[in-house]
GROMACS .gro file of C-alpha atoms in nm:
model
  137
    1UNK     CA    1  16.299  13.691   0.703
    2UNK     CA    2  15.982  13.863   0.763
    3UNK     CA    3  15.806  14.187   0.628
    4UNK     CA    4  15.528  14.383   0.817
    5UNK     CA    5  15.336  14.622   0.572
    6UNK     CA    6  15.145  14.942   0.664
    7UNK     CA    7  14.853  14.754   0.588
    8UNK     CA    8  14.845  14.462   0.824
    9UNK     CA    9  15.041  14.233   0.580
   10UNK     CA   10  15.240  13.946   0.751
   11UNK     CA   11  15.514  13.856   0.491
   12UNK     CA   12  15.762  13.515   0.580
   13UNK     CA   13  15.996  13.284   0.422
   14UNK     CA   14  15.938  12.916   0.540
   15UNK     CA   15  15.685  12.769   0.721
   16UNK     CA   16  15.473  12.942   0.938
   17UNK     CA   17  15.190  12.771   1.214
   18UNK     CA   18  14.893  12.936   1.295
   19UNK     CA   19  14.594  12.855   1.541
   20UNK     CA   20  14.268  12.803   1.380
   21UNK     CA   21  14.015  13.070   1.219
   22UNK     CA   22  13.729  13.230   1.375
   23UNK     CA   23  13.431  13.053   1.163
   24UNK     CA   24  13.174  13.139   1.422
   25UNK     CA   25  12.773  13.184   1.214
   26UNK     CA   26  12.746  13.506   1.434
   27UNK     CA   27  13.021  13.684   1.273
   28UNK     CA   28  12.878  13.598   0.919
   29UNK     CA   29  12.604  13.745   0.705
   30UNK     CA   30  12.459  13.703   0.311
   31UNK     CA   31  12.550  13.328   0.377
   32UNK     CA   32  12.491  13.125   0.083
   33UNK     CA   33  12.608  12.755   0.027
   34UNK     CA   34  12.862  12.771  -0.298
   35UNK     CA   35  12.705  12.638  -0.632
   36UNK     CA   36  12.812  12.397  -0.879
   37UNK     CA   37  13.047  12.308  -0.672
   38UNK     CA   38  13.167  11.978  -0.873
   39UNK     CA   39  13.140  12.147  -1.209
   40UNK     CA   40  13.408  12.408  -1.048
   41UNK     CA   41  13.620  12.126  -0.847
   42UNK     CA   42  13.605  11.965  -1.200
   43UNK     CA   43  13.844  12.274  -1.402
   44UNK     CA   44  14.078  12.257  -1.121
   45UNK     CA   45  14.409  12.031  -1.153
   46UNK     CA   46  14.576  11.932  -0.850
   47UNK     CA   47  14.939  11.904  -0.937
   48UNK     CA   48  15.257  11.847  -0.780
   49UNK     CA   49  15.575  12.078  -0.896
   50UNK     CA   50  15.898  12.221  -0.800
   51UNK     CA   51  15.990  12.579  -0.649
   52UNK     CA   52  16.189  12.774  -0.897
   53UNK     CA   53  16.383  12.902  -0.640
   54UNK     CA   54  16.536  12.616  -0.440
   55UNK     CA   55  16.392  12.293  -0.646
   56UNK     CA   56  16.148  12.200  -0.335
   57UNK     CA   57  15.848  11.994  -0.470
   58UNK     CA   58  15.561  12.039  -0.326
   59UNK     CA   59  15.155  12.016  -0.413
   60UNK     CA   60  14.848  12.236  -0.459
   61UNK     CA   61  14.686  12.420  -0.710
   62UNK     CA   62  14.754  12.684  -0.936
   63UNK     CA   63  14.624  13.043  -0.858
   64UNK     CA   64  14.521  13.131  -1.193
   65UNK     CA   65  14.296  12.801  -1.239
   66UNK     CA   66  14.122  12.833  -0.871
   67UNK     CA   67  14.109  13.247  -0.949
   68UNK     CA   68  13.816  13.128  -1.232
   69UNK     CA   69  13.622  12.905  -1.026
   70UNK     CA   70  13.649  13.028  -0.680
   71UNK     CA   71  13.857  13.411  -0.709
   72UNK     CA   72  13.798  13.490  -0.312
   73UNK     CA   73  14.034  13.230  -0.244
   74UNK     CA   74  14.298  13.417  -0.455
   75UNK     CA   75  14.519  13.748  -0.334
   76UNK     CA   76  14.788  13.933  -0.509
   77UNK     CA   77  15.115  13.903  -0.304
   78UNK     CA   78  15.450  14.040  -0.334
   79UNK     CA   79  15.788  13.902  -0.296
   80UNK     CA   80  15.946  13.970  -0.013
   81UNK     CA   81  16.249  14.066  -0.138
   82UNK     CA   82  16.085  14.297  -0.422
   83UNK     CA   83  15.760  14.446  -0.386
   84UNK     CA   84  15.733  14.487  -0.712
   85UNK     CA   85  15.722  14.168  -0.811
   86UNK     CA   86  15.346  14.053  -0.790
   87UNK     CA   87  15.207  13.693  -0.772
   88UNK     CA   88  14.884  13.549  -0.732
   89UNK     CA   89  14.883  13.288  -0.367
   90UNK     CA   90  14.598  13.076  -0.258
   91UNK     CA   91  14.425  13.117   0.075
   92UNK     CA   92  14.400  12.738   0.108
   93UNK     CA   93  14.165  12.687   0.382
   94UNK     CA   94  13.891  12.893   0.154
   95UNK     CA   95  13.868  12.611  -0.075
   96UNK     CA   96  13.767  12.365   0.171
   97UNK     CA   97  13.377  12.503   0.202
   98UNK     CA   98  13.390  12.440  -0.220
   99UNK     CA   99  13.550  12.067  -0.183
  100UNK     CA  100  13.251  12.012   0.087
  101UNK     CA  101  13.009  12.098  -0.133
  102UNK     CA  102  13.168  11.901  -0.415
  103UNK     CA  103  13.140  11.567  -0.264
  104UNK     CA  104  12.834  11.644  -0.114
  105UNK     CA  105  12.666  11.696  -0.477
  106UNK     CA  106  12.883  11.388  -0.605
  107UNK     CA  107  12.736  11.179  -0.265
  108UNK     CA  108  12.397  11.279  -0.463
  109UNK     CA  109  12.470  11.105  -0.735
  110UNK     CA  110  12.617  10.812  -0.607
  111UNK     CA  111  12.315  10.762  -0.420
  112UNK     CA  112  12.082  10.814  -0.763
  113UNK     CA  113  12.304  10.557  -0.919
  114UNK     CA  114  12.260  10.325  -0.638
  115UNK     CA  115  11.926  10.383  -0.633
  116UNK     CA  116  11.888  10.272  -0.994
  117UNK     CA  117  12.087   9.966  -0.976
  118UNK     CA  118  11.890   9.867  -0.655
  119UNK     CA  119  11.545   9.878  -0.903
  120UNK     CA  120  11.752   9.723  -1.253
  121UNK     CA  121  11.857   9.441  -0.985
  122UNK     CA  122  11.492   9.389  -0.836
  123UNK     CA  123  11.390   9.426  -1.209
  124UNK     CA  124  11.604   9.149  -1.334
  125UNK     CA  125  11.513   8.952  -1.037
  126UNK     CA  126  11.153   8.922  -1.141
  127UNK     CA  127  11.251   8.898  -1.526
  128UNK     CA  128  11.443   8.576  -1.404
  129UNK     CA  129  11.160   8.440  -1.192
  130UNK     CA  130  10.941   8.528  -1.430
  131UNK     CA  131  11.151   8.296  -1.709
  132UNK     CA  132  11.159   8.007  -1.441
  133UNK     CA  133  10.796   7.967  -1.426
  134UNK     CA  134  10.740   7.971  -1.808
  135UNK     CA  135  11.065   7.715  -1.857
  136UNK     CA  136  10.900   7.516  -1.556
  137UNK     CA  137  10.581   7.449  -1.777
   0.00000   0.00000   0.00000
């Protein structure tokens, strides 16, 4: 079943396969690479769960946690059956530019933490050479 509203909302049951999204840098102004990223990847869950309706499991996240951390990836929808009934959906492909970022600023660390055990090792090399020489006199 499918609903078209006055304003230019597709509504379906099932699945539904669309062809990419125009992401071209000349249709985009105020552009501004998303902060914190990891600190807001870090309140989300991702969970698995069951549809009320027909029992189907199925995985994601849930509106109302993303709707704190990243609320432009969030809409009010209505049923299709009821258009009274409101519910908060998740435009999905928004939360990949936050997930990018996320890993980016965890890459950051990893490489700081590498970086330290790189000088703890070199350290600990030269404590231990060090020791050889004095034992070797």
């Amino acid at each position: 079943r499918i609903d078209m509203s006055d304003a230019g909302h597709l509504i379906c049951n099932g699945n539904i396969t669309a062809f990419g999204s125009t992401s071209d840098i000349k249709l985009k102004e105020n552009i501004k690479v998303i902060p914190d990223a990891l600190d807001k990847v870090k309140q989300l869950k991702g969970v698995t769960f069951n549809y009320k309706k027909d029992g189907k499991i199925s995985t994601g996240l849930i509106a109302q946690d993303l709707e704190k951390v990243l609320p432009e990836a969030v809409y009010e929808s209505s049923d299709i059956d009821n258009d009274e009934d409101k519910h908060l959906a998740i435009r999905y492909g928004n939360t990949v530019g936050l997930l990018v970022e996320a890993i980016k600023e965890q890459q950051k660390e990893i490489d700081t933490l590498n970086d330290y055990v790189k000088l703890q090792s070199a350290s600990i090399m030269d404590m231990e050479k060090r020791l050889n020489e004095l034992e070797d006199k």
